[in-house]
PDB file of C-alpha atoms in Angstrom:
ATOM      1  CA  MET A1087     -34.975  -3.129 -17.348  1.00 50.00           C
ATOM      2  CA  PRO A1088     -36.189   0.143 -17.439  1.00 66.00           C
ATOM      3  CA  GLY A1089     -32.909   1.728 -16.158  1.00 84.00           C
ATOM      4  CA  LEU A1090     -31.769   5.456 -14.909  1.00 96.00           C
ATOM      5  CA  ARG A1091     -33.280   8.102 -16.395  1.00 97.00           C
ATOM      6  CA  SER A1092     -31.133   9.921 -19.329  1.00 98.00           C
ATOM      7  CA  VAL A1093     -29.746  13.103 -19.468  1.00 98.00           C
ATOM      8  CA  THR A1094     -27.343  15.610 -22.048  1.00 98.00           C
ATOM      9  CA  ALA A1095     -24.663  16.944 -20.324  1.00 98.00           C
ATOM     10  CA  THR A1096     -24.960  20.471 -21.807  1.00 97.00           C
ATOM     11  CA  ARG A1097     -21.754  22.557 -20.220  1.00 96.00           C
ATOM     12  CA  TYR A1098     -19.163  22.370 -17.734  1.00 96.00           C
ATOM     13  CA  VAL A1099     -19.254  23.915 -14.999  1.00 96.00           C
ATOM     14  CA  THR A1100     -15.729  22.538 -12.746  1.00 94.00           C
ATOM     15  CA  PRO A1101     -13.866  19.950 -11.169  1.00 93.00           C
ATOM     16  CA  LEU A1102     -14.062  18.493  -8.160  1.00 89.00           C
ATOM     17  CA  ARG A1103     -10.423  17.248  -6.730  1.00 72.00           C
ATOM     18  CA  GLU A1104     -11.661  15.056  -3.902  1.00 67.00           C
ATOM     19  CA  GLY A1105     -11.384  12.732  -5.074  1.00 59.00           C
ATOM     20  CA  GLY A1106      -8.879  10.340  -6.937  1.00 61.00           C
ATOM     21  CA  SER A1107     -10.808  10.099 -10.236  1.00 72.00           C
ATOM     22  CA  LEU A1108     -11.787  14.188 -11.222  1.00 86.00           C
ATOM     23  CA  PRO A1109     -15.623  13.818 -10.846  1.00 94.00           C
ATOM     24  CA  GLY A1110     -17.108  17.200 -12.706  1.00 95.00           C
ATOM     25  CA  LEU A1111     -19.790  18.660 -12.340  1.00 97.00           C
ATOM     26  CA  MET A1112     -21.794  19.564 -15.015  1.00 97.00           C
ATOM     27  CA  GLU A1113     -24.894  21.111 -16.442  1.00 98.00           C
ATOM     28  CA  ALA A1114     -27.836  19.114 -18.621  1.00 98.00           C
ATOM     29  CA  ASP A1115     -30.427  19.537 -21.039  1.00 98.00           C
ATOM     30  CA  ASP A1116     -33.026  18.903 -18.278  1.00 97.00           C
ATOM     31  CA  LEU A1117     -31.462  22.136 -16.242  1.00 97.00           C
ATOM     32  CA  GLY A1118     -30.106  19.743 -13.574  1.00 97.00           C
ATOM     33  CA  THR A1119     -26.457  19.891 -12.166  1.00 98.00           C
ATOM     34  CA  TYR A1120     -24.748  16.350 -11.532  1.00 98.00           C
ATOM     35  CA  VAL A1121     -22.137  15.666 -10.271  1.00 97.00           C
ATOM     36  CA  VAL A1122     -20.484  12.972 -13.176  1.00 97.00           C
ATOM     37  CA  LYS A1123     -17.707   9.987 -12.645  1.00 96.00           C
ATOM     38  CA  PHE A1124     -16.648   8.934 -16.297  1.00 97.00           C
ATOM     39  CA  THR A1125     -16.115   6.488 -17.745  1.00 96.00           C
ATOM     40  CA  GLY A1126     -12.531   7.075 -18.610  1.00 95.00           C
ATOM     41  CA  ALA A1127     -11.151   7.925 -15.416  1.00 91.00           C
ATOM     42  CA  GLY A1128      -8.272   5.711 -14.142  1.00 84.00           C
ATOM     43  CA  GLN A1129     -11.622   2.907 -12.133  1.00 81.00           C
ATOM     44  CA  GLY A1130     -13.211   3.309 -15.657  1.00 89.00           C
ATOM     45  CA  ARG A1131     -16.154   1.743 -15.600  1.00 95.00           C
ATOM     46  CA  LYS A1132     -16.295  -1.395 -12.595  1.00 96.00           C
ATOM     47  CA  ALA A1133     -16.695   2.289 -10.718  1.00 95.00           C
ATOM     48  CA  LEU A1134     -19.904   3.048 -12.357  1.00 97.00           C
ATOM     49  CA  ILE A1135     -21.210  -0.135 -11.961  1.00 98.00           C
ATOM     50  CA  ALA A1136     -20.482   0.291  -8.146  1.00 98.00           C
ATOM     51  CA  GLU A1137     -21.426   3.131  -7.646  1.00 97.00           C
ATOM     52  CA  ILE A1138     -25.260   2.293  -9.096  1.00 98.00           C
ATOM     53  CA  ILE A1139     -25.068  -1.167  -7.525  1.00 98.00           C
ATOM     54  CA  GLY A1140     -24.037   0.653  -4.221  1.00 98.00           C
ATOM     55  CA  THR A1141     -27.017   3.691  -4.197  1.00 98.00           C
ATOM     56  CA  SER A1142     -29.317   2.254  -6.225  1.00 98.00           C
ATOM     57  CA  LEU A1143     -29.917  -0.987  -3.032  1.00 98.00           C
ATOM     58  CA  ALA A1144     -29.051   1.502  -0.628  1.00 98.00           C
ATOM     59  CA  ARG A1145     -32.503   3.275  -2.424  1.00 98.00           C
ATOM     60  CA  ALA A1146     -34.210   0.126  -1.299  1.00 98.00           C
ATOM     61  CA  LEU A1147     -32.900  -0.958   1.649  1.00 98.00           C
ATOM     62  CA  GLY A1148     -34.501   2.860   2.564  1.00 98.00           C
ATOM     63  CA  LEU A1149     -30.647   4.724   3.010  1.00 98.00           C
ATOM     64  CA  PRO A1150     -30.940   8.799   2.381  1.00 97.00           C
ATOM     65  CA  VAL A1151     -28.808   8.720  -1.387  1.00 98.00           C
ATOM     66  CA  ALA A1152     -29.410  11.417  -4.117  1.00 97.00           C
ATOM     67  CA  ASP A1153     -30.518  10.279  -7.082  1.00 97.00           C
ATOM     68  CA  LEU A1154     -28.142   9.233 -10.388  1.00 98.00           C
ATOM     69  CA  VAL A1155     -29.299   9.474 -14.140  1.00 98.00           C
ATOM     70  CA  THR A1156     -26.802   8.739 -16.917  1.00 98.00           C
ATOM     71  CA  VAL A1157     -25.236  11.702 -18.425  1.00 98.00           C
ATOM     72  CA  ASP A1158     -24.443  11.809 -22.693  1.00 98.00           C
ATOM     73  CA  VAL A1159     -21.019  13.527 -23.354  1.00 98.00           C
ATOM     74  CA  ASP A1160     -20.007  14.544 -27.223  1.00 97.00           C
ATOM     75  CA  PRO A1161     -16.804  14.781 -26.245  1.00 95.00           C
ATOM     76  CA  ALA A1162     -16.388  18.246 -27.939  1.00 95.00           C
ATOM     77  CA  LEU A1163     -17.093  20.023 -24.761  1.00 95.00           C
ATOM     78  CA  ALA A1164     -13.439  19.245 -24.041  1.00 94.00           C
ATOM     79  CA  ALA A1165     -12.427  22.161 -26.282  1.00 92.00           C
ATOM     80  CA  ASN A1166     -13.829  25.341 -24.592  1.00 88.00           C
ATOM     81  CA  GLU A1167     -11.864  23.871 -21.315  1.00 91.00           C
ATOM     82  CA  PRO A1168      -8.493  25.329 -20.277  1.00 92.00           C
ATOM     83  CA  ASP A1169      -7.434  22.325 -18.392  1.00 91.00           C
ATOM     84  CA  GLU A1170      -6.142  20.020 -20.064  1.00 93.00           C
ATOM     85  CA  GLU A1171      -6.700  16.871 -17.702  1.00 92.00           C
ATOM     86  CA  VAL A1172     -10.504  17.691 -18.172  1.00 93.00           C
ATOM     87  CA  GLN A1173      -9.896  17.658 -21.598  1.00 95.00           C
ATOM     88  CA  ASP A1174      -8.767  14.287 -22.127  1.00 94.00           C
ATOM     89  CA  LEU A1175     -10.947  13.199 -19.242  1.00 94.00           C
ATOM     90  CA  LEU A1176     -14.175  15.065 -21.596  1.00 96.00           C
ATOM     91  CA  ARG A1177     -12.330  13.104 -24.692  1.00 96.00           C
ATOM     92  CA  ALA A1178     -11.869  10.169 -23.248  1.00 96.00           C
ATOM     93  CA  SER A1179     -15.592   9.993 -22.496  1.00 97.00           C
ATOM     94  CA  PRO A1180     -18.052  10.127 -24.935  1.00 97.00           C
ATOM     95  CA  GLY A1181     -21.297   8.826 -24.524  1.00 97.00           C
ATOM     96  CA  ARG A1182     -22.946   7.486 -21.351  1.00 97.00           C
ATOM     97  CA  ASN A1183     -22.020   8.680 -17.867  1.00 98.00           C
ATOM     98  CA  LEU A1184     -23.208   8.735 -14.866  1.00 98.00           C
ATOM     99  CA  GLY A1185     -24.558  11.462 -12.286  1.00 98.00           C
ATOM    100  CA  VAL A1186     -25.200  12.061  -9.254  1.00 97.00           C
ATOM    101  CA  ASP A1187     -27.598  14.663  -8.440  1.00 98.00           C
ATOM    102  CA  TYR A1188     -26.152  17.848  -6.515  1.00 97.00           C
ATOM    103  CA  LEU A1189     -27.337  19.093  -3.169  1.00 96.00           C
ATOM    104  CA  PRO A1190     -26.443  22.248  -2.957  1.00 95.00           C
ATOM    105  CA  GLY A1191     -24.821  23.951  -0.240  1.00 94.00           C
ATOM    106  CA  ALA A1192     -24.752  20.656   1.027  1.00 95.00           C
ATOM    107  CA  LEU A1193     -22.153  20.154   3.941  1.00 92.00           C
ATOM    108  CA  ASP A1194     -19.346  17.496   4.298  1.00 91.00           C
ATOM    109  CA  LEU A1195     -20.600  15.725   7.674  1.00 91.00           C
ATOM    110  CA  ASP A1196     -18.684  15.341  10.758  1.00 87.00           C
ATOM    111  CA  PRO A1197     -20.342  12.049  12.648  1.00 85.00           C
ATOM    112  CA  SER A1198     -18.303  13.964  15.119  1.00 81.00           C
ATOM    113  CA  ALA A1199     -20.485  16.666  14.673  1.00 81.00           C
ATOM    114  CA  PHE A1200     -23.958  15.647  13.820  1.00 80.00           C
ATOM    115  CA  ALA A1201     -25.631  13.220  16.659  1.00 81.00           C
ATOM    116  CA  LEU A1202     -26.997  10.326  13.550  1.00 88.00           C
ATOM    117  CA  GLY A1203     -28.028   7.972  16.278  1.00 92.00           C
ATOM    118  CA  THR A1204     -27.608   3.894  17.349  1.00 95.00           C
ATOM    119  CA  GLU A1205     -30.490   3.209  14.525  1.00 97.00           C
ATOM    120  CA  PHE A1206     -29.356   4.888  11.362  1.00 97.00           C
ATOM    121  CA  ALA A1207     -25.289   4.481  12.042  1.00 97.00           C
ATOM    122  CA  GLY A1208     -26.027   0.032  12.119  1.00 98.00           C
ATOM    123  CA  ARG A1209     -28.155   0.326   9.445  1.00 98.00           C
ATOM    124  CA  VAL A1210     -25.152   2.153   7.314  1.00 98.00           C
ATOM    125  CA  LEU A1211     -22.919   0.199   9.020  1.00 98.00           C
ATOM    126  CA  TRP A1212     -24.450  -3.704   8.174  1.00 98.00           C
ATOM    127  CA  PHE A1213     -25.146  -2.210   4.250  1.00 98.00           C
ATOM    128  CA  ASP A1214     -22.071  -1.114   4.385  1.00 98.00           C
ATOM    129  CA  ALA A1215     -19.954  -4.388   5.465  1.00 98.00           C
ATOM    130  CA  LEU A1216     -22.460  -5.873   2.822  1.00 98.00           C
ATOM    131  CA  ILE A1217     -21.360  -4.752  -0.075  1.00 98.00           C
ATOM    132  CA  GLY A1218     -18.162  -4.567   1.100  1.00 98.00           C
ATOM    133  CA  ASN A1219     -17.162  -0.862   0.807  1.00 97.00           C
ATOM    134  CA  VAL A1220     -14.030   0.282   1.687  1.00 94.00           C
ATOM    135  CA  ASP A1221     -14.417   3.815   1.604  1.00 94.00           C
ATOM    136  CA  ARG A1222     -16.712   5.850   4.520  1.00 95.00           C
ATOM    137  CA  SER A1223     -13.757   5.704   6.918  1.00 94.00           C
ATOM    138  CA  TRP A1224     -13.421   8.527  10.227  1.00 91.00           C
ATOM    139  CA  ARG A1225     -11.292  10.728   7.946  1.00 90.00           C
ATOM    140  CA  ASN A1226     -13.416  10.111   4.634  1.00 91.00           C
ATOM    141  CA  PRO A1227     -16.937   9.881   5.292  1.00 94.00           C
ATOM    142  CA  ASN A1228     -18.227  10.376   2.609  1.00 95.00           C
ATOM    143  CA  MET A1229     -21.467  11.440   4.094  1.00 96.00           C
ATOM    144  CA  LEU A1230     -23.605  14.483   3.176  1.00 96.00           C
ATOM    145  CA  PHE A1231     -25.644  16.784   5.446  1.00 94.00           C
ATOM    146  CA  TRP A1232     -28.437  18.760   3.683  1.00 95.00           C
ATOM    147  CA  HIS A1233     -31.717  20.145   4.072  1.00 94.00           C
ATOM    148  CA  GLY A1234     -31.689  18.794   7.690  1.00 91.00           C
ATOM    149  CA  ALA A1235     -30.206  14.606   7.227  1.00 93.00           C
ATOM    150  CA  PRO A1236     -27.231  13.028   5.880  1.00 95.00           C
ATOM    151  CA  TYR A1237     -26.862  11.794   3.041  1.00 97.00           C
ATOM    152  CA  LEU A1238     -25.249   8.668   1.839  1.00 97.00           C
ATOM    153  CA  ILE A1239     -22.513   9.490  -0.871  1.00 96.00           C
ATOM    154  CA  ASP A1240     -19.530   7.230  -2.898  1.00 95.00           C
ATOM    155  CA  HIS A1241     -20.166   3.456  -3.229  1.00 96.00           C
ATOM    156  CA  GLY A1242     -17.457   3.374  -6.321  1.00 94.00           C
ATOM    157  CA  ALA A1243     -14.868   1.460  -4.072  1.00 94.00           C
ATOM    158  CA  SER A1244     -17.815  -1.343  -3.191  1.00 97.00           C
ATOM    159  CA  LEU A1245     -17.965  -5.156  -4.608  1.00 98.00           C
ATOM    160  CA  THR A1246     -14.152  -4.377  -5.409  1.00 96.00           C
ATOM    161  CA  PHE A1247     -14.292  -8.682  -5.925  1.00 96.00           C
ATOM    162  CA  HIS A1248     -15.673  -7.298  -9.573  1.00 97.00           C
ATOM    163  CA  HIS A1249     -11.865  -6.268 -10.454  1.00 95.00           C
ATOM    164  CA  SER A1250     -10.623  -9.778 -10.950  1.00 94.00           C
ATOM    165  CA  TRP A1251     -13.410 -12.069 -11.661  1.00 96.00           C
ATOM    166  CA  SER A1252     -11.570 -14.954 -12.882  1.00 93.00           C
ATOM    167  CA  GLY A1253      -9.844 -15.113  -9.488  1.00 92.00           C
ATOM    168  CA  PHE A1254     -13.375 -14.612  -7.367  1.00 94.00           C
ATOM    169  CA  ASP A1255     -14.114 -17.295  -5.264  1.00 95.00           C
ATOM    170  CA  PRO A1256     -18.136 -16.624  -4.267  1.00 95.00           C
ATOM    171  CA  ALA A1257     -17.633 -18.584  -0.904  1.00 96.00           C
ATOM    172  CA  ARG A1258     -14.527 -16.701  -0.041  1.00 96.00           C
ATOM    173  CA  VAL A1259     -16.192 -13.713  -0.555  1.00 96.00           C
ATOM    174  CA  ALA A1260     -19.315 -14.279   0.921  1.00 98.00           C
ATOM    175  CA  ALA A1261     -17.508 -14.969   4.148  1.00 98.00           C
ATOM    176  CA  ARG A1262     -15.162 -11.935   4.558  1.00 97.00           C
ATOM    177  CA  PRO A1263     -15.313  -9.781   7.417  1.00 97.00           C
ATOM    178  CA  TYR A1264     -15.485  -7.126   6.505  1.00 98.00           C
ATOM    179  CA  ASP A1265     -13.273  -4.779   8.605  1.00 97.00           C
ATOM    180  CA  ALA A1266     -14.425  -1.964  10.297  1.00 97.00           C
ATOM    181  CA  ARG A1267     -12.094  -0.020  12.968  1.00 96.00           C
ATOM    182  CA  GLU A1268     -12.032   2.573  10.985  1.00 96.00           C
ATOM    183  CA  HIS A1269     -15.362   3.216   9.876  1.00 97.00           C
ATOM    184  CA  ALA A1270     -17.094   6.529  10.086  1.00 95.00           C
ATOM    185  CA  LEU A1271     -20.350   5.448  12.301  1.00 96.00           C
ATOM    186  CA  LEU A1272     -18.175   2.895  14.573  1.00 95.00           C
ATOM    187  CA  ALA A1273     -17.880   5.839  17.161  1.00 92.00           C
ATOM    188  CA  ALA A1274     -22.115   6.067  17.569  1.00 93.00           C
ATOM    189  CA  ALA A1275     -22.567   2.737  19.028  1.00 93.00           C
ATOM    190  CA  PRO A1276     -24.193   1.343  15.514  1.00 97.00           C
ATOM    191  CA  ASP A1277     -26.977  -0.772  16.254  1.00 97.00           C
ATOM    192  CA  LEU A1278     -26.779  -3.668  13.455  1.00 97.00           C
ATOM    193  CA  ASP A1279     -29.669  -6.365  15.071  1.00 97.00           C
ATOM    194  CA  ALA A1280     -31.543  -3.608  14.760  1.00 98.00           C
ATOM    195  CA  ALA A1281     -30.258  -2.942  11.285  1.00 98.00           C
ATOM    196  CA  ASP A1282     -29.924  -6.946  10.510  1.00 98.00           C
ATOM    197  CA  HIS A1283     -33.295  -8.482  11.357  1.00 98.00           C
ATOM    198  CA  ASP A1284     -34.720  -4.741   9.051  1.00 98.00           C
ATOM    199  CA  LEU A1285     -32.903  -4.509   6.370  1.00 98.00           C
ATOM    200  CA  ALA A1286     -31.877  -8.094   5.975  1.00 98.00           C
ATOM    201  CA  PRO A1287     -34.821  -9.826   4.633  1.00 98.00           C
ATOM    202  CA  ARG A1288     -35.440  -7.071   2.147  1.00 98.00           C
ATOM    203  CA  VAL A1289     -32.614  -7.742  -0.003  1.00 98.00           C
ATOM    204  CA  THR A1290     -34.118 -10.065  -2.055  1.00 98.00           C
ATOM    205  CA  GLY A1291     -33.500 -11.164  -5.535  1.00 98.00           C
ATOM    206  CA  PRO A1292     -36.290  -9.152  -7.087  1.00 98.00           C
ATOM    207  CA  VAL A1293     -34.977  -6.129  -5.470  1.00 98.00           C
ATOM    208  CA  LEU A1294     -31.306  -7.202  -7.166  1.00 98.00           C
ATOM    209  CA  ASP A1295     -32.825  -7.234 -10.371  1.00 98.00           C
ATOM    210  CA  ALA A1296     -34.383  -3.876 -10.290  1.00 98.00           C
ATOM    211  CA  VAL A1297     -30.964  -2.382  -8.865  1.00 98.00           C
ATOM    212  CA  LEU A1298     -29.281  -4.228 -11.258  1.00 98.00           C
ATOM    213  CA  GLY A1299     -31.529  -3.024 -14.686  1.00 97.00           C
ATOM    214  CA  ASP A1300     -30.025   0.459 -13.862  1.00 98.00           C
ATOM    215  CA  VAL A1301     -26.716  -0.796 -14.999  1.00 98.00           C
ATOM    216  CA  PRO A1302     -26.607   0.034 -18.770  1.00 97.00           C
ATOM    217  CA  ASP A1303     -25.964  -2.676 -21.022  1.00 97.00           C
ATOM    218  CA  GLU A1304     -22.587  -1.298 -22.084  1.00 96.00           C
ATOM    219  CA  TRP A1305     -20.890  -1.065 -19.110  1.00 97.00           C
ATOM    220  CA  LEU A1306     -21.516  -5.004 -18.676  1.00 97.00           C
ATOM    221  CA  ILE A1307     -20.696  -6.141 -21.997  1.00 96.00           C
ATOM    222  CA  ASP A1308     -17.071  -7.487 -23.185  1.00 92.00           C
ATOM    223  CA  GLU A1309     -16.075  -8.972 -19.575  1.00 95.00           C
ATOM    224  CA  PRO A1310     -13.642 -11.986 -20.238  1.00 94.00           C
ATOM    225  CA  GLY A1311     -15.448 -14.973 -18.592  1.00 95.00           C
ATOM    226  CA  PHE A1312     -19.283 -13.291 -19.474  1.00 97.00           C
ATOM    227  CA  ALA A1313     -21.457 -14.316 -22.411  1.00 97.00           C
ATOM    228  CA  ASP A1314     -23.730 -10.984 -22.594  1.00 97.00           C
ATOM    229  CA  PRO A1315     -24.452  -8.140 -19.529  1.00 98.00           C
ATOM    230  CA  ALA A1316     -27.172 -11.031 -18.607  1.00 98.00           C
ATOM    231  CA  ALA A1317     -24.912 -13.336 -17.351  1.00 98.00           C
ATOM    232  CA  LEU A1318     -22.717 -10.826 -15.808  1.00 98.00           C
ATOM    233  CA  ARG A1319     -26.042  -9.570 -13.512  1.00 98.00           C
ATOM    234  CA  ALA A1320     -26.327 -12.987 -12.449  1.00 98.00           C
ATOM    235  CA  ALA A1321     -22.990 -13.136 -10.987  1.00 98.00           C
ATOM    236  CA  TYR A1322     -23.634  -9.806  -9.027  1.00 98.00           C
ATOM    237  CA  ARG A1323     -26.480 -10.724  -7.927  1.00 98.00           C
ATOM    238  CA  ASP A1324     -25.937 -14.055  -7.106  1.00 98.00           C
ATOM    239  CA  ALA A1325     -22.643 -12.835  -5.086  1.00 98.00           C
ATOM    240  CA  ILE A1326     -24.171 -10.121  -2.969  1.00 98.00           C
ATOM    241  CA  LEU A1327     -27.468 -12.599  -2.103  1.00 98.00           C
ATOM    242  CA  ARG A1328     -24.224 -15.144  -1.051  1.00 98.00           C
ATOM    243  CA  ARG A1329     -22.679 -12.489   1.142  1.00 98.00           C
ATOM    244  CA  LEU A1330     -26.511 -11.877   2.837  1.00 98.00           C
ATOM    245  CA  TRP A1331     -26.657 -15.614   3.434  1.00 98.00           C
ATOM    246  CA  SER A1332     -23.433 -15.784   4.808  1.00 98.00           C
ATOM    247  CA  ARG A1333     -24.591 -13.460   7.619  1.00 98.00           C
ATOM    248  CA  THR A1334     -23.456 -16.044  10.579  1.00 97.00           C
ATOM    249  CA  ALA A1335     -20.338 -15.743   8.422  1.00 98.00           C
ATOM    250  CA  TRP A1336     -19.310 -12.113   9.115  1.00 98.00           C
ATOM    251  CA  LEU A1337     -21.707 -10.457  11.336  1.00 98.00           C
ATOM    252  CA  PRO A1338     -20.555 -11.967  14.292  1.00 98.00           C
ATOM    253  CA  PRO A1339     -16.330  -9.960  14.207  1.00 98.00           C
ATOM    254  CA  LEU A1340     -18.460  -7.206  13.249  1.00 98.00           C
ATOM    255  CA  ARG A1341     -20.407  -6.688  16.151  1.00 97.00           C
ATOM    256  CA  ALA A1342     -17.142  -7.256  18.040  1.00 97.00           C
ATOM    257  CA  THR A1343     -15.826  -4.427  16.537  1.00 97.00           C
ATOM    258  CA  VAL A1344     -18.518  -2.804  17.908  1.00 96.00           C
ATOM    259  CA  ASP A1345     -18.382  -4.126  21.119  1.00 95.00           C
ATOM    260  CA  ASP A1346     -14.684  -3.162  21.493  1.00 93.00           C
ATOM    261  CA  ALA A1347     -14.983  -0.010  19.847  1.00 91.00           C
ATOM    262  CA  ARG A1348     -18.328   0.591  23.026  1.00 85.00           C
ATOM    263  CA  GLY A1349     -15.889  -0.551  25.570  1.00 79.00           C
ATOM    264  CA  SER A1350     -12.851   2.099  24.600  1.00 77.00           C
ATOM    265  CA  ALA A1351     -15.621   4.453  25.069  1.00 69.00           C
ATOM    266  CA  THR A1352     -16.665   4.208  28.184  1.00 58.00           C
TER     267      THR A1352
END
């Protein structure tokens, strides 16, 4: 599996305190700058796994996302940081972490201030429902506006079932309704039918294999109930495909939510 491109962190620039996991802006040996999310943060490697799967799948579906890399962090970088919280985080995150390409000058995207279109809104809503993304509300849209286009960010709160594989019920998770009542793009009259027609055929086993190949093996080891990373990748693959095949269960209530929002706006 090819995996993500790897870089080595050379300098910690500044913490980004908007999120709860304290990502940091770091420079790397490829002269790039990345928003780095750390394995030693509160949600640990599960959030990074969800970030990779969500972002890589979004890219495969033609949705706009920033590039990802893995970032090798030397805990010795902590010695130069005055902030004890940052020191602790760097020391707790040796080795590979996740970097998101920094988009300089990007603005937080307020959906009420930009005309995003029903097609785009439908594709994003459909995608969020597929992966169970609970973190794209009107309070925190997790979208940026950069070079005249929207970008989707922060998918670490997706695939929440993987926080408890021991209690994982494939059929229940596959059919679970997606609560879109506070989704950031609900007011944009999302065209779910067009999104389903276009995106569903693109979510295939080979596509998911490529997506899951971006997740480093070391983030998939020692998961109770799974013999090795290959077995865990197969479980993710199966869960997402089951979710796709169960659209007859979760798309109708999602359409009803969109229709209710459209009715309230008229």
